[in-house]
Amino acid sequence: MIKFIAKRFVQAAIILLIITCVTFLLMNLVPGGPFLSEKSPSPQVLAAMEAKYGLDKPLLVQMKNYIVDLVQGDLGVSFKMQKNRPVLKIIMEMFPVSAKIGVIALIWAILFGVPMGSIAAYHRGKWVDSVLRVVTTLGVSIPGFVVATVLLILFGTVWKVLPTVGLLSWKSYILPCFSLAFYPMCYIGRLSRASMLDVINQEYIRTARAKGVSPRSIIFKHALRNSFIPVLTYLGPLTAYILTGGFVVESVFNIPGLGRYFIQSILNRDYPIIMGTTIFLAALLIAMNLVVDILYKTVDPRIDLTKGGEGA
Amino acid sequence: MKKLLVLLLVFSIVFTFAACGGGETEPEGEVGADITVCFASEPSTIDPALNSAVDGAVMLHHAFEGLIKWVDDGDGNAMLAPGMAESWDISDDGTVYTFHIREGALWSDGEPVTANDFEYAWKRVVDPATAADYSYMLDCVLNGPEIIYDGTKEPSELGAVALDDMTFEVTLHTAIPYFAEIAAFPAAFPVRQDIIEANGDQWTFEPETYIGNGPYMMSEWVHNSYITMVKNPNHYDFENLGPNSIKFALMDDDNAMLAAFNSGELDFNEGYPIDEVPALLESGQLKIGDYIGTYYVSYQTKMAPFDDPRVREAFSLAIDRNYIVEQITRAGQVVAGGYVPSGIYDAGGPGTDFRAVGGDYYSMSKDDYAANTERARELLAEAGFPGGEGFPIVEYIYNTNDGHKAVGEALQNMWQQELGVQVTLTNQDWAVFLETRKNGDYMIARNGWIADYNDPISFLDMWVTGGGNNDAQYENPAYDSLIKTAKTSSDPAVRMKAMHDAEDILMGESVVAPIYYYTVPYMVSDDLKGWYYSPLGYFFFSYASK
């Protein structure tokens, strides 16, 4: 296990280095720069800014400087969006906001999605199954921004029962978290319905049933654990969805999270923020995938991590 | 499985507690309301020297105060009045201003405001090391151009000197009628040398170090969410200030801004989806303020066939400006018959209007549109393209935005219909668009300009040969020399004549095709009173009530 984790750490470092270099070069290939505005600054001011932020040097030198700083934990300062503020500080301030919403949405999605799927599977073909199928089909086909906007209009503007802006009280979390959780909740519901159906046809479940174990106990004690593996596989991509998909929800509800900032930094060509957020999100995804791999092992001891450990 | 659930629950509890910890504390106070206003998203900077945006300027006007400040004229319009300078003397030739700093003026941390704070701030703005976008605002000061543009003089040589703690002397190289506006401009606000030297670039980010001398002071900044300002107890007019707190909501989604206004979370809002304009105007929610700015298209004057003034004029005449403001933009914009917008003073100062004196360069009457297009076709034929034959495919570029797109589609339609040419539309994202336009890699581009101060030179000096905003790549020595006259003459009549002549050349050669003069559409709740406004785009809430 330790050997496996160490190996994955080395892999992660190499992947991050490649991501850093590729992003740096691609970002500079895209036309447009951070310093122009409708009233463009004089050439003297432009030159002074480029010198100040080191953009007057050749690209490869810039990249080398960036990597050297990066290794020392210095992500540079923002050029434009929060001019001169350290990028690390910005990320450390915005990420917890996204993470808070993301984790709540994640828990919401799992806590409701898995039972939804299990119940549907247990009542397969009955009206409960049909209703849940309609709901989950809707959930996976309606884009997040539609869900968010409809909720915002209904609860914020028409009924005025929930706040629409920012995160000032616990009530503020309801709409964004639900908007973010809706799609994965429905997806997990469908996923666990399918895998639950698969599992309840297995022989050991039939044995349990023959022994007279109660249906609830069969589902939640015996079947759930094994039917959870496909859901677990989905957790890696789900984390990615919640981190990047959070962008829409963060925009609609004006939440100062990292997802929205990531997109804005690209539009603004704020190079250090683009780099900082990309590397940070990449590292996070790699870490999440590692965690998921380890969780596999915990849930199903039959999985061997040392062989072809690229699980998710 | 159980472990996993427990783990998730622990996570959620930890995060929920973290959420509660960051809760907002409302400032205590008996009088004054707490108001929330929204202009735009997070400002790039709220350093007076570095800011170049209108929304940033609005915040700066609350947190700082210049030698001269904007006050309410009684009708909700901003006018200039003594600020940090209680009074000032002007030399007979109009080039030396001696400002007498207000007795008892204090910074928000209780330190006295002195002339040295101004000297430090002004020299910091012109210093190339500061890289201030708006350094050109102080290029009217003696040695300013040499410091800012040529680098032949040191910032310490700027003609802005503290004679003693209470006297600030500014020497201009040429007398200009709009210097009072410069003295009220954010780039000319004082800043604290000790604070900036101790905290470097980071001084603007924390309430503890963001020391201002304005009526309000920052109490909290949640990035990308809001900036809250509270009354500055050390301000000399503290007794009369209005709101307990002013919260600047930082938002970027038009739908979210409108929803927040409608739900009562915003008292003032400048953001709304463009599709909603007719409904919002009809319901009276959207109000229209004057704005000194022009929306226009610029031609790449070096690129055939737009290097021919007849072609440019033909394209300009074929634009049905009335259609655009009545059917497309629909927010009270005024059709433009010249480049310098109405609202800019002529030689007589306030009360006179440069546009009214200069008149329109083509008829904007709806009845004359047919005649305009007739003339446009003649011009195009004279240039060798009768009926648009043989004319290359025209590309119109604009930055990605629903409003610009709608205008672009109308222009495309008009040019195709009236001139028989083929027009394609290309949108680019903002950062790319700015670069394309600046480099002149286009045929016709959307463009716009907002005044920094009330003088025609703010619009006209950009078209000099090699000018940083000369997107048309226009070159004309006669034009350059008129601008030079306007910038070096102290005689208001001579200046103004030179600028009218310059605009005659600019419009005569159809370097640009003005479309409309901007307005500021905004939404304000009915119970918010006592705010006032300047057509430079600044809203002031220091004396507002709710």
GROMACS .gro file of N, CA, C and O in nm, chain B residues 87-178:
model
  368
  399SER      N    1  -0.924   7.635   0.017
  399SER     CA    2  -0.925   7.741  -0.084
  399SER      C    3  -0.800   7.727  -0.168
  399SER      O    4  -0.709   7.650  -0.133
  400TRP      N    5  -0.795   7.800  -0.276
  400TRP     CA    6  -0.675   7.799  -0.360
  400TRP      C    7  -0.663   7.929  -0.437
  400TRP      O    8  -0.762   7.997  -0.462
  401ASP      N    9  -0.539   7.964  -0.470
  401ASP     CA   10  -0.511   8.083  -0.549
  401ASP      C   11  -0.458   8.037  -0.683
  401ASP      O   12  -0.385   7.938  -0.691
  402ILE      N   13  -0.494   8.112  -0.787
  402ILE     CA   14  -0.446   8.079  -0.921
  402ILE      C   15  -0.367   8.199  -0.973
  402ILE      O   16  -0.413   8.314  -0.961
  403SER      N   17  -0.248   8.175  -1.026
  403SER     CA   18  -0.167   8.287  -1.078
  403SER      C   19  -0.238   8.349  -1.198
  403SER      O   20  -0.326   8.287  -1.259
  404ASP      N   21  -0.198   8.471  -1.232
  404ASP     CA   22  -0.266   8.544  -1.340
  404ASP      C   23  -0.262   8.469  -1.473
  404ASP      O   24  -0.358   8.473  -1.550
  405ASP      N   25  -0.151   8.402  -1.500
  405ASP     CA   26  -0.143   8.329  -1.628
  405ASP      C   27  -0.209   8.191  -1.619
  405ASP      O   28  -0.208   8.114  -1.716
  406GLY      N   29  -0.266   8.159  -1.503
  406GLY     CA   30  -0.341   8.033  -1.489
  406GLY      C   31  -0.254   7.909  -1.479
  406GLY      O   32  -0.305   7.798  -1.491
  407THR      N   33  -0.125   7.922  -1.456
  407THR     CA   34  -0.040   7.803  -1.455
  407THR      C   35   0.002   7.760  -1.315
  407THR      O   36   0.049   7.648  -1.297
  408VAL      N   37  -0.012   7.849  -1.215
  408VAL     CA   38   0.030   7.809  -1.080
  408VAL      C   39  -0.091   7.808  -0.986
  408VAL      O   40  -0.159   7.909  -0.970
  409TYR      N   41  -0.120   7.689  -0.930
  409TYR     CA   42  -0.229   7.674  -0.835
  409TYR      C   43  -0.168   7.655  -0.696
  409TYR      O   44  -0.086   7.565  -0.678
  410THR      N   45  -0.208   7.740  -0.600
  410THR     CA   46  -0.161   7.722  -0.463
  410THR      C   47  -0.280   7.679  -0.377
  410THR      O   48  -0.372   7.756  -0.354
  411PHE      N   49  -0.277   7.552  -0.336
  411PHE     CA   50  -0.388   7.497  -0.258
  411PHE      C   51  -0.360   7.510  -0.109
  411PHE      O   52  -0.250   7.477  -0.064
  412HIS      N   53  -0.460   7.556  -0.034
  412HIS     CA   54  -0.445   7.565   0.112
  412HIS      C   55  -0.522   7.450   0.175
  412HIS      O   56  -0.645   7.442   0.164
  413ILE      N   57  -0.449   7.361   0.238
  413ILE     CA   58  -0.510   7.239   0.291
  413ILE      C   59  -0.602   7.274   0.408
  413ILE      O   60  -0.570   7.360   0.491
  414ARG      N   61  -0.715   7.204   0.414
  414ARG     CA   62  -0.817   7.226   0.517
  414ARG      C   63  -0.760   7.203   0.657
  414ARG      O   64  -0.697   7.101   0.683
  415GLU      N   65  -0.785   7.300   0.746
  415GLU     CA   66  -0.744   7.284   0.887
  415GLU      C   67  -0.819   7.166   0.947
  415GLU      O   68  -0.941   7.154   0.931
  416GLY      N   69  -0.748   7.081   1.016
  416GLY     CA   70  -0.816   6.973   1.089
  416GLY      C   71  -0.857   6.855   1.003
  416GLY      O   72  -0.927   6.766   1.050
  417ALA      N   73  -0.814   6.852   0.875
  417ALA     CA   74  -0.845   6.736   0.791
  417ALA      C   75  -0.762   6.617   0.838
  417ALA      O   76  -0.641   6.630   0.860
  418LEU      N   77  -0.829   6.504   0.859
  418LEU     CA   78  -0.760   6.387   0.913
  418LEU      C   79  -0.777   6.264   0.824
  418LEU      O   80  -0.876   6.251   0.752
  419TRP      N   81  -0.680   6.175   0.832
  419TRP     CA   82  -0.693   6.043   0.771
  419TRP      C   83  -0.781   5.956   0.859
  419TRP      O   84  -0.804   5.988   0.976
  420SER      N   85  -0.823   5.844   0.806
  420SER     CA   86  -0.914   5.758   0.884
  420SER      C   87  -0.847   5.700   1.008
  420SER      O   88  -0.914   5.653   1.099
  421ASP      N   89  -0.714   5.703   1.014
  421ASP     CA   90  -0.648   5.656   1.136
  421ASP      C   91  -0.614   5.771   1.230
  421ASP      O   92  -0.543   5.752   1.328
  422GLY      N   93  -0.663   5.892   1.198
  422GLY     CA   94  -0.646   6.005   1.288
  422GLY      C   95  -0.526   6.094   1.260
  422GLY      O   96  -0.510   6.198   1.323
  423GLU      N   97  -0.440   6.052   1.167
  423GLU     CA   98  -0.325   6.136   1.132
  423GLU      C   99  -0.373   6.257   1.051
  423GLU      O  100  -0.470   6.247   0.977
  424PRO      N  101  -0.305   6.371   1.062
  424PRO     CA  102  -0.348   6.487   0.983
  424PRO      C  103  -0.314   6.470   0.834
  424PRO      O  104  -0.214   6.408   0.800
  425VAL      N  105  -0.401   6.523   0.749
  425VAL     CA  106  -0.374   6.524   0.605
  425VAL      C  107  -0.286   6.645   0.575
  425VAL      O  108  -0.320   6.757   0.614
  426THR      N  109  -0.172   6.622   0.511
  426THR     CA  110  -0.083   6.735   0.483
  426THR      C  111  -0.056   6.744   0.333
  426THR      O  112  -0.088   6.652   0.257
  427ALA      N  113   0.004   6.856   0.295
  427ALA     CA  114   0.041   6.877   0.155
  427ALA      C  115   0.140   6.771   0.108
  427ALA      O  116   0.145   6.734  -0.009
  428ASN      N  117   0.218   6.719   0.203
  428ASN     CA  118   0.317   6.616   0.166
  428ASN      C  119   0.249   6.490   0.112
  428ASN      O  120   0.304   6.420   0.027
  429ASP      N  121   0.131   6.460   0.166
  429ASP     CA  122   0.059   6.341   0.119
  429ASP      C  123   0.023   6.356  -0.028
  429ASP      O  124   0.024   6.260  -0.104
  430PHE      N  125  -0.011   6.479  -0.067
  430PHE     CA  126  -0.043   6.504  -0.208
  430PHE      C  127   0.082   6.498  -0.295
  430PHE      O  128   0.082   6.438  -0.401
  431GLU      N  129   0.188   6.560  -0.245
  431GLU     CA  130   0.312   6.559  -0.324
  431GLU      C  131   0.357   6.414  -0.348
  431GLU      O  132   0.389   6.376  -0.461
  432TYR      N  133   0.353   6.334  -0.242
  432TYR     CA  134   0.394   6.194  -0.256
  432TYR      C  135   0.304   6.122  -0.356
  432TYR      O  136   0.352   6.050  -0.445
  433ALA      N  137   0.173   6.143  -0.344
  433ALA     CA  138   0.077   6.072  -0.430
  433ALA      C  139   0.096   6.110  -0.576
  433ALA      O  140   0.097   6.024  -0.664
  434TRP      N  141   0.112   6.238  -0.603
  434TRP     CA  142   0.122   6.282  -0.742
  434TRP      C  143   0.251   6.232  -0.806
  434TRP      O  144   0.254   6.191  -0.921
  435LYS      N  145   0.359   6.236  -0.730
  435LYS     CA  146   0.487   6.188  -0.785
  435LYS      C  147   0.484   6.036  -0.804
  435LYS      O  148   0.548   5.983  -0.894
  436ARG      N  149   0.409   5.970  -0.719
  436ARG     CA  150   0.395   5.824  -0.732
  436ARG      C  151   0.319   5.790  -0.861
  436ARG      O  152   0.352   5.695  -0.930
  437VAL      N  153   0.217   5.869  -0.893
  437VAL     CA  154   0.138   5.841  -1.013
  437VAL      C  155   0.223   5.854  -1.140
  437VAL      O  156   0.214   5.772  -1.231
  438VAL      N  157   0.306   5.958  -1.146
  438VAL     CA  158   0.383   5.979  -1.270
  438VAL      C  159   0.506   5.891  -1.277
  438VAL      O  160   0.566   5.875  -1.384
  439ASP      N  161   0.546   5.832  -1.166
  439ASP     CA  162   0.665   5.747  -1.164
  439ASP      C  163   0.643   5.623  -1.252
  439ASP      O  164   0.550   5.547  -1.227
  440PRO      N  165   0.727   5.603  -1.355
  440PRO     CA  166   0.706   5.485  -1.442
  440PRO      C  167   0.707   5.355  -1.361
  440PRO      O  168   0.640   5.260  -1.400
  441ALA      N  169   0.778   5.352  -1.250
  441ALA     CA  170   0.783   5.229  -1.171
  441ALA      C  171   0.646   5.192  -1.115
  441ALA      O  172   0.619   5.076  -1.088
  442THR      N  173   0.559   5.290  -1.098
  442THR     CA  174   0.425   5.263  -1.047
  442THR      C  175   0.338   5.198  -1.154
  442THR      O  176   0.245   5.125  -1.124
  443ALA      N  177   0.371   5.226  -1.282
  443ALA     CA  178   0.295   5.172  -1.396
  443ALA      C  179   0.147   5.204  -1.383
  443ALA      O  180   0.063   5.115  -1.389
  444ALA      N  181   0.116   5.331  -1.365
  444ALA     CA  182  -0.024   5.373  -1.351
  444ALA      C  183  -0.084   5.399  -1.488
  444ALA      O  184  -0.031   5.479  -1.565
  445ASP      N  185  -0.197   5.331  -1.516
  445ASP     CA  186  -0.268   5.351  -1.643
  445ASP      C  187  -0.300   5.498  -1.666
  445ASP      O  188  -0.296   5.548  -1.778
  446TYR      N  189  -0.339   5.564  -1.559
  446TYR     CA  190  -0.388   5.701  -1.571
  446TYR      C  191  -0.282   5.805  -1.540
  446TYR      O  192  -0.314   5.918  -1.505
  447SER      N  193  -0.154   5.769  -1.555
  447SER     CA  194  -0.050   5.868  -1.530
  447SER      C  195  -0.070   5.989  -1.620
  447SER      O  196  -0.034   6.101  -1.585
  448TYR      N  197  -0.130   5.967  -1.739
  448TYR     CA  198  -0.145   6.080  -1.833
  448TYR      C  199  -0.236   6.190  -1.780
  448TYR      O  200  -0.234   6.301  -1.829
  449MET      N  201  -0.316   6.157  -1.677
  449MET     CA  202  -0.401   6.262  -1.620
  449MET      C  203  -0.317   6.374  -1.561
  449MET      O  204  -0.362   6.486  -1.548
  450LEU      N  205  -0.193   6.344  -1.522
  450LEU     CA  206  -0.109   6.447  -1.462
  450LEU      C  207  -0.003   6.496  -1.560
  450LEU      O  208   0.095   6.559  -1.519
  451ASP      N  209  -0.022   6.468  -1.689
  451ASP     CA  210   0.079   6.516  -1.785
  451ASP      C  211   0.064   6.665  -1.813
  451ASP      O  212   0.141   6.722  -1.889
  452CYS      N  213  -0.036   6.729  -1.751
  452CYS     CA  214  -0.051   6.874  -1.764
  452CYS      C  215   0.041   6.947  -1.666
  452CYS      O  216   0.064   7.067  -1.679
  453VAL      N  217   0.096   6.873  -1.569
  453VAL     CA  218   0.180   6.937  -1.467
  453VAL      C  219   0.322   6.954  -1.523
  453VAL      O  220   0.369   6.872  -1.603
  454LEU      N  221   0.386   7.061  -1.480
  454LEU     CA  222   0.522   7.091  -1.529
  454LEU      C  223   0.613   6.969  -1.514
  454LEU      O  224   0.616   6.906  -1.408
  455ASN      N  225   0.683   6.937  -1.621
  455ASN     CA  226   0.776   6.823  -1.630
  455ASN      C  227   0.704   6.688  -1.638
  455ASN      O  228   0.770   6.584  -1.650
  456GLY      N  229   0.571   6.690  -1.632
  456GLY     CA  230   0.495   6.565  -1.640
  456GLY      C  231   0.527   6.485  -1.766
  456GLY      O  232   0.564   6.367  -1.758
  457PRO      N  233   0.514   6.546  -1.886
  457PRO     CA  234   0.539   6.469  -2.008
  457PRO      C  235   0.680   6.411  -2.014
  457PRO      O  236   0.699   6.297  -2.058
  458GLU      N  237   0.778   6.490  -1.965
  458GLU     CA  238   0.917   6.441  -1.969
  458GLU      C  239   0.934   6.319  -1.878
  458GLU      O  240   1.011   6.227  -1.908
  459ILE      N  241   0.861   6.319  -1.766
  459ILE     CA  242   0.874   6.206  -1.673
  459ILE      C  243   0.796   6.086  -1.726
  459ILE      O  244   0.846   5.973  -1.729
  460ILE      N  245   0.672   6.111  -1.773
  460ILE     CA  246   0.584   6.001  -1.809
  460ILE      C  247   0.622   5.940  -1.944
  460ILE      O  248   0.629   5.818  -1.958
  461TYR      N  249   0.645   6.026  -2.045
  461TYR     CA  250   0.662   5.973  -2.181
  461TYR      C  251   0.806   5.957  -2.224
  461TYR      O  252   0.839   5.866  -2.298
  462ASP      N  253   0.893   6.051  -2.182
  462ASP     CA  254   1.030   6.046  -2.234
  462ASP      C  255   1.127   5.982  -2.136
  462ASP      O  256   1.234   5.935  -2.176
  463GLY      N  257   1.093   5.983  -2.010
  463GLY     CA  258   1.187   5.933  -1.911
  463GLY      C  259   1.311   6.019  -1.899
  463GLY      O  260   1.413   5.975  -1.847
  464THR      N  261   1.303   6.145  -1.947
  464THR     CA  262   1.422   6.231  -1.940
  464THR      C  263   1.431   6.306  -1.809
  464THR      O  264   1.532   6.369  -1.779
  465LYS      N  265   1.321   6.303  -1.732
  465LYS     CA  266   1.327   6.369  -1.601
  465LYS      C  267   1.281   6.272  -1.493
  465LYS      O  268   1.212   6.173  -1.521
  466GLU      N  269   1.320   6.301  -1.371
  466GLU     CA  270   1.286   6.216  -1.258
  466GLU      C  271   1.150   6.255  -1.200
  466GLU      O  272   1.114   6.373  -1.205
  467PRO      N  273   1.077   6.159  -1.142
  467PRO     CA  274   0.948   6.193  -1.080
  467PRO      C  275   0.962   6.305  -0.976
  467PRO      O  276   0.870   6.384  -0.956
  468SER      N  277   1.078   6.313  -0.911
  468SER     CA  278   1.097   6.416  -0.807
  468SER      C  279   1.093   6.556  -0.867
  468SER      O  280   1.076   6.654  -0.795
  469GLU      N  281   1.108   6.566  -1.001
  469GLU     CA  282   1.109   6.698  -1.064
  469GLU      C  283   0.969   6.747  -1.103
  469GLU      O  284   0.955   6.853  -1.163
  470LEU      N  285   0.866   6.668  -1.073
  470LEU     CA  286   0.728   6.708  -1.107
  470LEU      C  287   0.693   6.841  -1.040
  470LEU      O  288   0.728   6.865  -0.925
  471GLY      N  289   0.623   6.925  -1.117
  471GLY     CA  290   0.587   7.058  -1.065
  471GLY      C  291   0.473   7.054  -0.965
  471GLY      O  292   0.376   7.129  -0.977
  472ALA      N  293   0.483   6.967  -0.866
  472ALA     CA  294   0.381   6.956  -0.761
  472ALA      C  295   0.456   6.943  -0.630
  472ALA      O  296   0.515   6.840  -0.602
  473VAL      N  297   0.454   7.050  -0.550
  473VAL     CA  298   0.544   7.058  -0.435
  473VAL      C  299   0.468   7.103  -0.311
  473VAL      O  300   0.384   7.194  -0.318
  474ALA      N  301   0.499   7.041  -0.198
  474ALA     CA  302   0.444   7.087  -0.070
  474ALA      C  303   0.534   7.199  -0.019
  474ALA      O  304   0.650   7.174   0.016
  475LEU      N  305   0.482   7.324  -0.016
  475LEU     CA  306   0.564   7.435   0.032
  475LEU      C  307   0.580   7.425   0.183
  475LEU      O  308   0.684   7.452   0.239
  476ASP      N  309   0.472   7.386   0.250
  476ASP     CA  310   0.478   7.349   0.391
  476ASP      C  311   0.365   7.249   0.414
  476ASP      O  312   0.301   7.207   0.317
  477ASP      N  313   0.340   7.210   0.538
  477ASP     CA  314   0.239   7.107   0.565
  477ASP      C  315   0.102   7.144   0.510
  477ASP      O  316   0.022   7.057   0.476
  478MET      N  317   0.073   7.272   0.503
  478MET     CA  318  -0.062   7.315   0.470
  478MET      C  319  -0.073   7.377   0.331
  478MET      O  320  -0.181   7.422   0.294
  479THR      N  321   0.035   7.382   0.254
  479THR     CA  322   0.032   7.450   0.125
  479THR      C  323   0.089   7.360   0.016
  479THR      O  324   0.202   7.313   0.027
  480PHE      N  325   0.007   7.335  -0.084
  480PHE     CA  326   0.048   7.247  -0.195
  480PHE      C  327   0.046   7.331  -0.323
  480PHE      O  328  -0.057   7.387  -0.358
  481GLU      N  329   0.161   7.339  -0.389
  481GLU     CA  330   0.169   7.424  -0.507
  481GLU      C  331   0.187   7.337  -0.632
  481GLU      O  332   0.275   7.253  -0.639
  482VAL      N  333   0.099   7.361  -0.729
  482VAL     CA  334   0.106   7.286  -0.855
  482VAL      C  335   0.136   7.384  -0.967
  482VAL      O  336   0.068   7.485  -0.981
  483THR      N  337   0.238   7.354  -1.045
  483THR     CA  338   0.270   7.438  -1.160
  483THR      C  339   0.238   7.359  -1.286
  483THR      O  340   0.284   7.246  -1.302
  484LEU      N  341   0.157   7.420  -1.374
  484LEU     CA  342   0.123   7.355  -1.500
  484LEU      C  343   0.213   7.410  -1.609
  484LEU      O  344   0.258   7.523  -1.601
  485HIS      N  345   0.238   7.329  -1.712
  485HIS     CA  346   0.318   7.386  -1.821
  485HIS      C  347   0.233   7.473  -1.911
  485HIS      O  348   0.282   7.562  -1.978
  486THR      N  349   0.100   7.447  -1.914
  486THR     CA  350   0.008   7.529  -1.991
  486THR      C  351  -0.120   7.542  -1.909
  486THR      O  352  -0.163   7.442  -1.849
  487ALA      N  353  -0.177   7.660  -1.909
  487ALA     CA  354  -0.303   7.675  -1.835
  487ALA      C  355  -0.411   7.592  -1.904
  487ALA      O  356  -0.423   7.596  -2.027
  488ILE      N  357  -0.487   7.516  -1.826
  488ILE     CA  358  -0.597   7.439  -1.885
  488ILE      C  359  -0.725   7.468  -1.807
  488ILE      O  360  -0.720   7.482  -1.685
  489PRO      N  361  -0.838   7.478  -1.877
  489PRO     CA  362  -0.961   7.514  -1.808
  489PRO      C  363  -1.017   7.403  -1.720
  489PRO      O  364  -1.098   7.429  -1.634
  490TYR      N  365  -0.974   7.279  -1.743
  490TYR     CA  366  -1.036   7.168  -1.670
  490TYR      C  367  -0.949   7.117  -1.556
  490TYR      O  368  -0.968   7.006  -1.508
   0.00000   0.00000   0.00000
